[in-house]
mmCIF file of C-alpha atoms in Angstrom:
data_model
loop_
_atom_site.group_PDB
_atom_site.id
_atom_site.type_symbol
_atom_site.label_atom_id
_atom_site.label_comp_id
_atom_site.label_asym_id
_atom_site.label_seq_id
_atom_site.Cartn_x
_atom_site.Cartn_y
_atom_site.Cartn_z
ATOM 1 C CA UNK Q 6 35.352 -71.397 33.475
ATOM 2 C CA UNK Q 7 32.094 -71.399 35.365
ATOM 3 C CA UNK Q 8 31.149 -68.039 35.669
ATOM 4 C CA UNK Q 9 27.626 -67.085 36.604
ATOM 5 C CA UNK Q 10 26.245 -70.929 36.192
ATOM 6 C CA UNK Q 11 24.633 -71.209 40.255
ATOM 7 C CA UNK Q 12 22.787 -74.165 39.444
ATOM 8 C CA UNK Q 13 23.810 -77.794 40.551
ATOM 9 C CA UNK Q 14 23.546 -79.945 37.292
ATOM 10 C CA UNK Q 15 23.029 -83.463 39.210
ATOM 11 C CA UNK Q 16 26.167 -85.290 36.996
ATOM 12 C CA UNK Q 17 23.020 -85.875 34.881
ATOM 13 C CA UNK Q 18 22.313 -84.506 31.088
ATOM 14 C CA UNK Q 19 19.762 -81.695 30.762
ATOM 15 C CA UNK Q 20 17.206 -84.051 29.562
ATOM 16 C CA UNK Q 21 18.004 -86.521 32.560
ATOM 17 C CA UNK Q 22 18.153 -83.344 34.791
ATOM 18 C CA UNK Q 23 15.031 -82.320 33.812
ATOM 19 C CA UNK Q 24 13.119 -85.658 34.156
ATOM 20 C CA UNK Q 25 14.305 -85.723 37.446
ATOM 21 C CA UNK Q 26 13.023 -82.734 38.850
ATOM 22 C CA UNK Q 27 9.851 -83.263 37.227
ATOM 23 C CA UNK Q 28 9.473 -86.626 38.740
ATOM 24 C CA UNK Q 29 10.413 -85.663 42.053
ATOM 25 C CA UNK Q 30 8.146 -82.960 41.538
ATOM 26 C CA UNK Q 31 5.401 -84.989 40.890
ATOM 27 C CA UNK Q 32 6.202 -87.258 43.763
ATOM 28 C CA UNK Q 33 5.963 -84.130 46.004
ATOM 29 C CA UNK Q 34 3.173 -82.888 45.114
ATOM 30 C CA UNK Q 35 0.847 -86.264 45.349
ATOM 31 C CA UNK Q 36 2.610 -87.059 48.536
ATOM 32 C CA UNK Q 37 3.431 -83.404 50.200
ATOM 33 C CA UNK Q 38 6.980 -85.240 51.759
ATOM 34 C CA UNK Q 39 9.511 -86.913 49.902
ATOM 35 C CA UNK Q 40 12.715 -88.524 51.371
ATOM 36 C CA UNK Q 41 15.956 -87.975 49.194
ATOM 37 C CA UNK Q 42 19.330 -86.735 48.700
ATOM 38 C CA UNK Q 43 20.254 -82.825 50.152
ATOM 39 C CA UNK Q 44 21.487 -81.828 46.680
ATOM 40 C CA UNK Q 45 18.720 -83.171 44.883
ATOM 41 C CA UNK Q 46 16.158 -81.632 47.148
ATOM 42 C CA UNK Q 47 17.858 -78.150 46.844
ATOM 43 C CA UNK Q 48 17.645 -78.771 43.070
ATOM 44 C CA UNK Q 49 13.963 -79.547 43.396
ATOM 45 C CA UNK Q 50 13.272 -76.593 45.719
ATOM 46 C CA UNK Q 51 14.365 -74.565 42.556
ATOM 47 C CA UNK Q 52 12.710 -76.539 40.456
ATOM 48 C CA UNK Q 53 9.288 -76.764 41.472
ATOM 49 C CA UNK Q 54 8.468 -73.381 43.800
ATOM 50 C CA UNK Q 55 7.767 -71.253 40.807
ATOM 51 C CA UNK Q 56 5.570 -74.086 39.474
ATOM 52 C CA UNK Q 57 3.559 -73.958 42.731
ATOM 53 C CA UNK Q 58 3.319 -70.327 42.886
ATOM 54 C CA UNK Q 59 1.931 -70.375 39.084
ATOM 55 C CA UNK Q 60 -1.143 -72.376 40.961
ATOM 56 C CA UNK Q 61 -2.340 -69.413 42.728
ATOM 57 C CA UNK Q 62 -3.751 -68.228 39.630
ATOM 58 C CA UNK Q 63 -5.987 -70.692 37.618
ATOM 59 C CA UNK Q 64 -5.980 -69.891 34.522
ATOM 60 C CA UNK Q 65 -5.977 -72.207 31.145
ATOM 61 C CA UNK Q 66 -2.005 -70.659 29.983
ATOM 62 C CA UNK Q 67 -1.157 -71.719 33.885
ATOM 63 C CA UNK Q 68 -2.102 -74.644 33.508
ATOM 64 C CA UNK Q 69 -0.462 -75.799 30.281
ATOM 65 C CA UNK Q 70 2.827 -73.967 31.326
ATOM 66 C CA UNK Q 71 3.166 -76.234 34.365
ATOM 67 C CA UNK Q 72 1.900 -79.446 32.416
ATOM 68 C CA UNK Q 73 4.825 -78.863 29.973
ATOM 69 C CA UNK Q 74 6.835 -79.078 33.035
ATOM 70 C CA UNK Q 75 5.579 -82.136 34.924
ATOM 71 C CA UNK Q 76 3.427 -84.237 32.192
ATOM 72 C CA UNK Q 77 1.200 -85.698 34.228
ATOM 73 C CA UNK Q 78 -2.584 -84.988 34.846
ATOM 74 C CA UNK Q 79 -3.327 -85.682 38.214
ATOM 75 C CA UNK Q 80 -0.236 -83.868 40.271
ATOM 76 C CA UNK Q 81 -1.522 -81.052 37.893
ATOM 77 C CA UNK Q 82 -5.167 -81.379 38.949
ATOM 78 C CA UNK Q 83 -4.215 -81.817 42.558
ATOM 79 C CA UNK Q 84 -1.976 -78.920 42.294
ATOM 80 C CA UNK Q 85 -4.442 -76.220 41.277
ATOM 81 C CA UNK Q 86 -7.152 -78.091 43.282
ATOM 82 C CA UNK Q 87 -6.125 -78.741 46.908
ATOM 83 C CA UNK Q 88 -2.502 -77.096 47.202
ATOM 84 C CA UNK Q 89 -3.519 -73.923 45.801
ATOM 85 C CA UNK Q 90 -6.146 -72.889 48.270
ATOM 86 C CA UNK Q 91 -3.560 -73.862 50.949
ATOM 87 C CA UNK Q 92 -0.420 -71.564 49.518
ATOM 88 C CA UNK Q 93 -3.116 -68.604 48.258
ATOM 89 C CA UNK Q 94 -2.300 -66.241 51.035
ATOM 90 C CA UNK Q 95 1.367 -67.206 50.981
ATOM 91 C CA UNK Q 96 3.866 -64.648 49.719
ATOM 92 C CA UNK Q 97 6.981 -67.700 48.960
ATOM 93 C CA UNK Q 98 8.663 -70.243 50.719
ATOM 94 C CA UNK Q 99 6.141 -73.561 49.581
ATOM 95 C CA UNK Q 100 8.918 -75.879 50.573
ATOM 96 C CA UNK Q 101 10.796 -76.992 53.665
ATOM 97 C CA UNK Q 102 13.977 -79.040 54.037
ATOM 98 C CA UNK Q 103 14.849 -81.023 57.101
ATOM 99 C CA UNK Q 104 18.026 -82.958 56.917
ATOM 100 C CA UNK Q 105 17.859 -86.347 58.470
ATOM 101 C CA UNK Q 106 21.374 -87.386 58.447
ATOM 102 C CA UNK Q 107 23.958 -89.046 56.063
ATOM 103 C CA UNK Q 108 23.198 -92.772 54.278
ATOM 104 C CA UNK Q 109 24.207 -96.342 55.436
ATOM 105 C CA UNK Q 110 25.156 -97.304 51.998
ATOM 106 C CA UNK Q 111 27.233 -94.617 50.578
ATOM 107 C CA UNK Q 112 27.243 -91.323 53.374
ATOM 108 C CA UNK Q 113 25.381 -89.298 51.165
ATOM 109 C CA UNK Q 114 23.594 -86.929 53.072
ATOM 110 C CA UNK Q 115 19.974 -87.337 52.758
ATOM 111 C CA UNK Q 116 16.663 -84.923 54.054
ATOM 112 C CA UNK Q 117 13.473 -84.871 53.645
ATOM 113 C CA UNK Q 118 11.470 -81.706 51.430
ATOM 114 C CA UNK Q 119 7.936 -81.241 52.248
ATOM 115 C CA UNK Q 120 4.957 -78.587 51.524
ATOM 116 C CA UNK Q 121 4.949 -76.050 54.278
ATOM 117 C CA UNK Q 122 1.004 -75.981 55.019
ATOM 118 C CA UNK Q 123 0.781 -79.694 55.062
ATOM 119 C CA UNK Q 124 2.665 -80.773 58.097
ATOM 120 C CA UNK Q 125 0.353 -80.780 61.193
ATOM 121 C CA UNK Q 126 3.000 -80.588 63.813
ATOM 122 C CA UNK Q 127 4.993 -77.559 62.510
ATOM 123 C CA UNK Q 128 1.659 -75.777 61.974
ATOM 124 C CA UNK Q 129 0.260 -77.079 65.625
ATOM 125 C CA UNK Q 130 3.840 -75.661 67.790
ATOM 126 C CA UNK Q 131 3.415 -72.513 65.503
ATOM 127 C CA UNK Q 132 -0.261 -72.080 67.009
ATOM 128 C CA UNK Q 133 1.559 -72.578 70.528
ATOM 129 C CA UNK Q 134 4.068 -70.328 70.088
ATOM 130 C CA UNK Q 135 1.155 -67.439 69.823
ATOM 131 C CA UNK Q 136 0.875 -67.836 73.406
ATOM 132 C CA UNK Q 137 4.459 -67.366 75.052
ATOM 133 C CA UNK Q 138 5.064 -65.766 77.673
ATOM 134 C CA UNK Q 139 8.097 -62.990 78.834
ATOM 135 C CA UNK Q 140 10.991 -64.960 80.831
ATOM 136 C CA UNK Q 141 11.142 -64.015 84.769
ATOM 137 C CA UNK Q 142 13.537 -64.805 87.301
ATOM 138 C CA UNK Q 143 12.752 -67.593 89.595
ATOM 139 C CA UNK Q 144 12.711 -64.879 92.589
ATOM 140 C CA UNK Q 145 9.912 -62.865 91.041
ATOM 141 C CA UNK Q 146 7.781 -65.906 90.151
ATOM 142 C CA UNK Q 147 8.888 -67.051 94.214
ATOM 143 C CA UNK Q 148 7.223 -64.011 95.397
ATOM 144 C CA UNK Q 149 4.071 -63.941 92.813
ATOM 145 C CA UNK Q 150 3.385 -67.405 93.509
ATOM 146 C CA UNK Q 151 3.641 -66.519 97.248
ATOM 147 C CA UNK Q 152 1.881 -63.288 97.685
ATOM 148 C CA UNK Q 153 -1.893 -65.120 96.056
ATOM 149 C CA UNK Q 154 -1.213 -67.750 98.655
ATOM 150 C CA UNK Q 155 -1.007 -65.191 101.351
ATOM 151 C CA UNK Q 156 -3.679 -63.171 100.143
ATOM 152 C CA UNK Q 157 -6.172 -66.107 99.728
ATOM 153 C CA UNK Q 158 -5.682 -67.417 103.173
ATOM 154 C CA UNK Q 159 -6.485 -64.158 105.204
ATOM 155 C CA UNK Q 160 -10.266 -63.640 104.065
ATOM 156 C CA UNK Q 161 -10.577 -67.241 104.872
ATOM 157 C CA UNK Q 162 -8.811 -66.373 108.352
ATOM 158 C CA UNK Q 163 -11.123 -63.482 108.910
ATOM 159 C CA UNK Q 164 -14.415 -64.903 107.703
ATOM 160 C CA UNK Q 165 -13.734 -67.887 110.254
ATOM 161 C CA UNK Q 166 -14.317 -65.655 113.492
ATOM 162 C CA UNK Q 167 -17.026 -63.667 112.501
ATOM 163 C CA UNK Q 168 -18.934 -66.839 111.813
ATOM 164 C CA UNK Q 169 -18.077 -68.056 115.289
ATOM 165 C CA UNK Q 170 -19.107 -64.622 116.813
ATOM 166 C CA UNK Q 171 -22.828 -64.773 116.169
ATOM 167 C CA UNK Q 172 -22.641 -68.533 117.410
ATOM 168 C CA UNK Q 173 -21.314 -67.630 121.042
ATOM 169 C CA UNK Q 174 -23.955 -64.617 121.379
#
């Protein structure tokens, strides 16, 4: 039986499992956006989130806990470097999925998993979005778009003869 075991083990071994994840890890970290499968990425999401949260705090013990995890220098540096100022005021939620659609070869379906703060376009139609405005019927916005029209072209109506007054005197 399987109670209470949530986690998808990949058809791998634990050490295979594990070298996986840490790759892909890796891989994400030094490139913000990877391309893979869906399973693997909701794997990875598991995988590496509390690893990125450990980088809001720099400390020595944070750092060697998440080099156990990923062996490798640089996505450690870059971690607590770059990434970590980005995520610092950021309560959870480092990583995004986006599925793409299923693979020529064999239909798996694939997606891509990406850091949240580093994709420009998401963050640029989130700045956008600040700015929306309450929906109105198209007879209200009829009649507001009339009523400027209507008030702008009196004064100009009015201003007209009064000019020409002084002229015929």
């Amino acid at each position: 039986m399987r109670h209470n075991k949530k986690f998808n083990h990949l058809s791998r071994k634990k050490a295979h499992r594990d070298s996986l994840l840490a790759n892909l890890t890796v891989a994400l970290i030094m490139h913000k956006r990877i391309f893979t499968t869906l399973a693997k990425a909701k794997a990875l999401r598991v995988y590496a989130e509390p690893l990125i949260n450990r980088a809001k705090e720099d400390t020595m013990n944070n750092r060697r806990v998440v080099f156990s995890y990923l062996q490798n220098k640089e996505a450690v540096t870059e971690l607590f470097r770059e990434i970590s100022q980005k995520i610092a005021e950021r309560p959870g939620g480092y990583t995004r999925i986006l599925k793409t659609g299923n693979r020529l070869g064999d239909n798996a379906k694939t997606c891509f998993i990406e850091l949240v703060d580093y994709n420009e376009n998401m963050l640029k139609e989130k700045a956008g979005k600040k700015t929306t405005r309450t929906r109105r019927s198209r007879k209200t916005t009829a009649k507001a778009v009339e009523a400027p029209k209507a008030e702008l072209e009196l004064p100009a109506a009015e201003e007209a003869p009064k000019a020409e007054e002084p002229k015929a005197e």
